[in-house]
PDB file of C-alpha atoms in Angstrom:
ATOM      1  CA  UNK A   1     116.657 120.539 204.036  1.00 53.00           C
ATOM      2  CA  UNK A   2     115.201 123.454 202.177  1.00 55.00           C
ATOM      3  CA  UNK A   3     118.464 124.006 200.580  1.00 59.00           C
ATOM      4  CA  UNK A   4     118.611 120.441 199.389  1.00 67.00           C
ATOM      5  CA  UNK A   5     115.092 120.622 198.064  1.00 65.00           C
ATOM      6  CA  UNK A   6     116.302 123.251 196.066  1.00 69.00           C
ATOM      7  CA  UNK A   7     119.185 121.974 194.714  1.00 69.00           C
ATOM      8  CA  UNK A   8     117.336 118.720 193.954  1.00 65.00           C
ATOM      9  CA  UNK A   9     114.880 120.814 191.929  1.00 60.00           C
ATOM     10  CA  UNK A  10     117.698 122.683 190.124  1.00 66.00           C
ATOM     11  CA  UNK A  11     119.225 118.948 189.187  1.00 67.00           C
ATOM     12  CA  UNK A  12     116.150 117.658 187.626  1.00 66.00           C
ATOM     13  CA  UNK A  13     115.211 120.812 185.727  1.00 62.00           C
ATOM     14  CA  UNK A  14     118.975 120.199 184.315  1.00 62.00           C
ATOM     15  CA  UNK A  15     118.354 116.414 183.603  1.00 61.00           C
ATOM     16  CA  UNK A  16     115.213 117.298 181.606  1.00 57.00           C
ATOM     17  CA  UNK A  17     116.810 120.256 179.889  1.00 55.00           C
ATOM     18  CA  UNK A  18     119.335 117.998 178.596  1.00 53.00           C
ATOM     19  CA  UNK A  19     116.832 114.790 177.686  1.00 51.00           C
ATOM     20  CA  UNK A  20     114.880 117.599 176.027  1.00 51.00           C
ATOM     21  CA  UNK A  21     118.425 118.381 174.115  1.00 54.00           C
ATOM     22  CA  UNK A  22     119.069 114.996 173.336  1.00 54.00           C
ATOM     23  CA  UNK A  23     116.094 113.923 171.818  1.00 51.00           C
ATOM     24  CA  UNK A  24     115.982 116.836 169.810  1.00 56.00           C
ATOM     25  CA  UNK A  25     119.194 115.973 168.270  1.00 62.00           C
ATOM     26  CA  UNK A  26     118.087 112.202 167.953  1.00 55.00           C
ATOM     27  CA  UNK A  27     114.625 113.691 165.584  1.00 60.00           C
ATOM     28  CA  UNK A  28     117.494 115.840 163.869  1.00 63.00           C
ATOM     29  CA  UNK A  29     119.775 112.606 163.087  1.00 71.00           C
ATOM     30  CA  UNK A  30     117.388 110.021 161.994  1.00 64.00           C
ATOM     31  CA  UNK A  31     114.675 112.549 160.521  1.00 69.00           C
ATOM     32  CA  UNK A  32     113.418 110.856 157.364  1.00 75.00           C
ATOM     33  CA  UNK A  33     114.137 114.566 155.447  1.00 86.00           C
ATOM     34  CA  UNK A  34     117.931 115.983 154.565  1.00 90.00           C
ATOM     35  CA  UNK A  35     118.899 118.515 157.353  1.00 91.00           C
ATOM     36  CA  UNK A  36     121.904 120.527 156.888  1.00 93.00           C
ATOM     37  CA  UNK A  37     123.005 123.636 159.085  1.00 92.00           C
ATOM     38  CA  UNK A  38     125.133 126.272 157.067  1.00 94.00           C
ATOM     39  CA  UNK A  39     126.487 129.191 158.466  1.00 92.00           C
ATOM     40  CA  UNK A  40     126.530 132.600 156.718  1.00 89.00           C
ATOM     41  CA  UNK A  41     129.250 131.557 154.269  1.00 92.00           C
ATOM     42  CA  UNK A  42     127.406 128.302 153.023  1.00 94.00           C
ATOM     43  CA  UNK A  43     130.335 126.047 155.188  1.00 95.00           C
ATOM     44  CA  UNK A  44     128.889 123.063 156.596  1.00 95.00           C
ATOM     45  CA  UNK A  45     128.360 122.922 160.073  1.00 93.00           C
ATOM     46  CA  UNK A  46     126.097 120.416 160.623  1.00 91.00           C
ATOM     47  CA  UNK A  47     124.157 117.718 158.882  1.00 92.00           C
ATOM     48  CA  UNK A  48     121.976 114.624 159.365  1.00 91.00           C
ATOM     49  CA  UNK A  49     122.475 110.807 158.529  1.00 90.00           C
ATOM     50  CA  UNK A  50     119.357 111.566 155.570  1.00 90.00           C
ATOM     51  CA  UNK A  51     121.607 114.351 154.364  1.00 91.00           C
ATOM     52  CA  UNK A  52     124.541 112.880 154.134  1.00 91.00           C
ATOM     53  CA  UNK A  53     123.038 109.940 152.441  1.00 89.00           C
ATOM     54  CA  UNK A  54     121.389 112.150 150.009  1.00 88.00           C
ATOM     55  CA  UNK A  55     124.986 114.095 149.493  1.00 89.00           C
ATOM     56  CA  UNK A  56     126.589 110.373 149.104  1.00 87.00           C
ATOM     57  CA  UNK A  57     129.223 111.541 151.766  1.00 87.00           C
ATOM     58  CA  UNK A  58     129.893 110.196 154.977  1.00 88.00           C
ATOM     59  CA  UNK A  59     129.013 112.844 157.649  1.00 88.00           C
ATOM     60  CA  UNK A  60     132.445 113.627 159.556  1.00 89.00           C
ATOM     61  CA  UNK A  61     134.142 114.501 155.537  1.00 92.00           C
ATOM     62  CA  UNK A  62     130.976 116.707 155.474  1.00 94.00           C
ATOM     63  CA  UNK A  63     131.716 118.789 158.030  1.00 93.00           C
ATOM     64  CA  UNK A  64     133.469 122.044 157.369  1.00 95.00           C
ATOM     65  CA  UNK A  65     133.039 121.793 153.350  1.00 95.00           C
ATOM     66  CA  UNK A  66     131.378 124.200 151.533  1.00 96.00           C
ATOM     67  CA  UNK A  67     127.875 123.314 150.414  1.00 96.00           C
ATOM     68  CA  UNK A  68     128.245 124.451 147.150  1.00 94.00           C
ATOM     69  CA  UNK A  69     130.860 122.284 146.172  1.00 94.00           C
ATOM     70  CA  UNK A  70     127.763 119.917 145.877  1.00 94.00           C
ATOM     71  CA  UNK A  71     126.003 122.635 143.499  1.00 95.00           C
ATOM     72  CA  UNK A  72     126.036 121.697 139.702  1.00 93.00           C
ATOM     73  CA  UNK A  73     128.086 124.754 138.241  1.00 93.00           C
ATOM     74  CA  UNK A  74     124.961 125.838 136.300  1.00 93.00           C
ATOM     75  CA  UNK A  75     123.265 126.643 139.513  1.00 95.00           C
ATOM     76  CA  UNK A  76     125.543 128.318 141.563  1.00 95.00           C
ATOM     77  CA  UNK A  77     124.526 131.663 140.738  1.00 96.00           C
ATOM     78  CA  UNK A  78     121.158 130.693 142.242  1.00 96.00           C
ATOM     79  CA  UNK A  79     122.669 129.270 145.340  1.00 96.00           C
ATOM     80  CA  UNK A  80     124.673 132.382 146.038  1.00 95.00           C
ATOM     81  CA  UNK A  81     121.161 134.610 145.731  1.00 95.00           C
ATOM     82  CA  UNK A  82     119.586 132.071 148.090  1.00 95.00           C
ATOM     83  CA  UNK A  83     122.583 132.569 150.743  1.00 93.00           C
ATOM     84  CA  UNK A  84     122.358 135.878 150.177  1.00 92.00           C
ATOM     85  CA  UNK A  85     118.742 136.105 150.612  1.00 92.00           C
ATOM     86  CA  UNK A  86     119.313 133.619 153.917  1.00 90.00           C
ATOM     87  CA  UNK A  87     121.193 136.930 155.316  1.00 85.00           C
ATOM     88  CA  UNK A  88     118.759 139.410 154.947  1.00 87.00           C
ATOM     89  CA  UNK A  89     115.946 137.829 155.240  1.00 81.00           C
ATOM     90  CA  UNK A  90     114.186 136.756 159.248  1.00 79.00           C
ATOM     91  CA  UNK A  91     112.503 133.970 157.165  1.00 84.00           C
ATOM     92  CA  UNK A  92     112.975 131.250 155.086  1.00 90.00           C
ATOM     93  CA  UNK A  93     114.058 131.031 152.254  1.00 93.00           C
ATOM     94  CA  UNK A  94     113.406 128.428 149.371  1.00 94.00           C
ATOM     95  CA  UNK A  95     115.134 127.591 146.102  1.00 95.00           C
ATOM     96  CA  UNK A  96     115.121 124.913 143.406  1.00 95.00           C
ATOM     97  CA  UNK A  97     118.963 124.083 142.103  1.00 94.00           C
ATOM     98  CA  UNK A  98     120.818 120.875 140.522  1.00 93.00           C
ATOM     99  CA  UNK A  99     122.954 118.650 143.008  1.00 92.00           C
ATOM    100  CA  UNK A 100     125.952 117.010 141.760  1.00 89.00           C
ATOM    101  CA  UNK A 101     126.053 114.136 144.234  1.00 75.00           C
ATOM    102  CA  UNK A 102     128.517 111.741 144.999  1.00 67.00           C
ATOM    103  CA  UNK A 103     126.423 109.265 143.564  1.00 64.00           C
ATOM    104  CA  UNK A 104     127.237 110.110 140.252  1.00 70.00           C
ATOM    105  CA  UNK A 105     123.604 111.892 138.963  1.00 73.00           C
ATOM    106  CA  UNK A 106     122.831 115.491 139.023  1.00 81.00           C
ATOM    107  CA  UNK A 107     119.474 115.424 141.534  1.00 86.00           C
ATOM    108  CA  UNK A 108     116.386 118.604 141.109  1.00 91.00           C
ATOM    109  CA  UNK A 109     116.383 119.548 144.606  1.00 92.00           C
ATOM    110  CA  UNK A 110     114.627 122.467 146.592  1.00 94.00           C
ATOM    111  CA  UNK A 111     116.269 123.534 149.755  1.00 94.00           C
ATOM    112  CA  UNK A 112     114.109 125.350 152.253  1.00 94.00           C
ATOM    113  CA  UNK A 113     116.263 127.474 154.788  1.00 94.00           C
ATOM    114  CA  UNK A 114     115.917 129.385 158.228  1.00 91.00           C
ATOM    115  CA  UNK A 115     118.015 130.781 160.404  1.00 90.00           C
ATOM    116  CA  UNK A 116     118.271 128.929 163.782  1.00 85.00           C
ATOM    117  CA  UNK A 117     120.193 130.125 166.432  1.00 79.00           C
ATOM    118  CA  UNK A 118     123.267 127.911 168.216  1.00 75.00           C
ATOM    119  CA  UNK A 119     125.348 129.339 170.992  1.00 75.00           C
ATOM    120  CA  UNK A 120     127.865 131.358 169.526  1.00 79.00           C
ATOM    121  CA  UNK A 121     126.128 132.106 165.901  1.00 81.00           C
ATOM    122  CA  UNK A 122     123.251 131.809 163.624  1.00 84.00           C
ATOM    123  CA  UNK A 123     122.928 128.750 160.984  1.00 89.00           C
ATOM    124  CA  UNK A 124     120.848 128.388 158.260  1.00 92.00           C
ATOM    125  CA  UNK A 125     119.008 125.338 158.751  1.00 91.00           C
ATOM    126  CA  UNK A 126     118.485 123.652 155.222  1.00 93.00           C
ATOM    127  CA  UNK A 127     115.866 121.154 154.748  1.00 92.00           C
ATOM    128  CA  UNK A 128     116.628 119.185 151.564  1.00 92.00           C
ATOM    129  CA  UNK A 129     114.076 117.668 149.364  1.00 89.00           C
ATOM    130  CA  UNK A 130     115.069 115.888 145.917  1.00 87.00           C
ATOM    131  CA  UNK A 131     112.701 116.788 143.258  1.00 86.00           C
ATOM    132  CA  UNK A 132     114.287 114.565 140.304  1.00 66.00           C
ATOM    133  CA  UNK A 133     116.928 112.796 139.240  1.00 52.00           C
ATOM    134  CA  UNK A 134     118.553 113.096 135.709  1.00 47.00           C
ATOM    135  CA  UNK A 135     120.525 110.618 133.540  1.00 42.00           C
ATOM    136  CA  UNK A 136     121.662 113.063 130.867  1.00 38.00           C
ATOM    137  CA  UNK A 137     123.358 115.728 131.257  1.00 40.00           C
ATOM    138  CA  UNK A 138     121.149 118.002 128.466  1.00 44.00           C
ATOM    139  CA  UNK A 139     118.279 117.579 130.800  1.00 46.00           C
ATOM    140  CA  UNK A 140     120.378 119.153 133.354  1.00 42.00           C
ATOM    141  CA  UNK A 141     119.822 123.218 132.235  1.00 40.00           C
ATOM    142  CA  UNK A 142     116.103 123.236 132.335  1.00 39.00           C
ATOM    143  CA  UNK A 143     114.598 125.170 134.775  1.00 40.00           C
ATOM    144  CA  UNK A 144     117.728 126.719 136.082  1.00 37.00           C
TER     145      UNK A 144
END
């Protein structure tokens, strides 16, 4: 019986390490802010329904792109320092940059990441916060 006891403890640790799991990615799903993992490269490997709504992409085409492919071209060279600063640094990082979304208008966003570890690698967890939207594409260059 003490063997079963055991066992029976073992089981329900288990079932809670796993509710614990899947709540966890429920909050990461439906948070109300853009969440996008990115692995040392910038390659998507994960992303919330806010972030793909925000990226104007459905999630599963998401998966496996490059981030910067969303970048406007005029702020590339600051995404590239932020990955870049995402692999040295133990922190986070933030940056401002220009989106060009699928929705048609460059968006002012800041992207806050940290590394987060998964089992078989580290990600860059990217929390994605539109700043602005702009109409015309002159506005675009300020500030970058």
């Amino acid at each position: 019986q003490e063997k079963t006891l055991e066992e029976l403890h073992v089981r329900e640790q288990e079932a809670a390490a796993s509710s614990r799991k899947s709540q966890g990615a429920y909050f990461y799903d439906f948070a109300p802010v853009a969440a996008i993992d990115l692995d040392e490269k910038g390659i998507i490997r994960g992303v919330n329904l806010s972030g793909a709504a925000m990226l104007g992409t459905e999630r599963g085409a998401l998966m496996g792109m490059p981030f910067d492919a969303f970048v406007s071209p005029g702020s590339q060279d600051r995404y590239r320092n932020h990955l870049e600063e995402c692999n040295r640094a133990s922190e986070g990082v933030i940056t401002e940059l220009f989106l060009d979304t699928r929705k048609g208008l460059p968006a002012k966003v800041q992207i806050f990441s940290y590394p987060k570890r998964e089992e078989d690698r580290v990600v860059y967890r990217t929390l994605m916060t539109e700043l602005s939207s702009r109409q015309e594409e002159g506005g675009e260059t300020k500030g970058r």
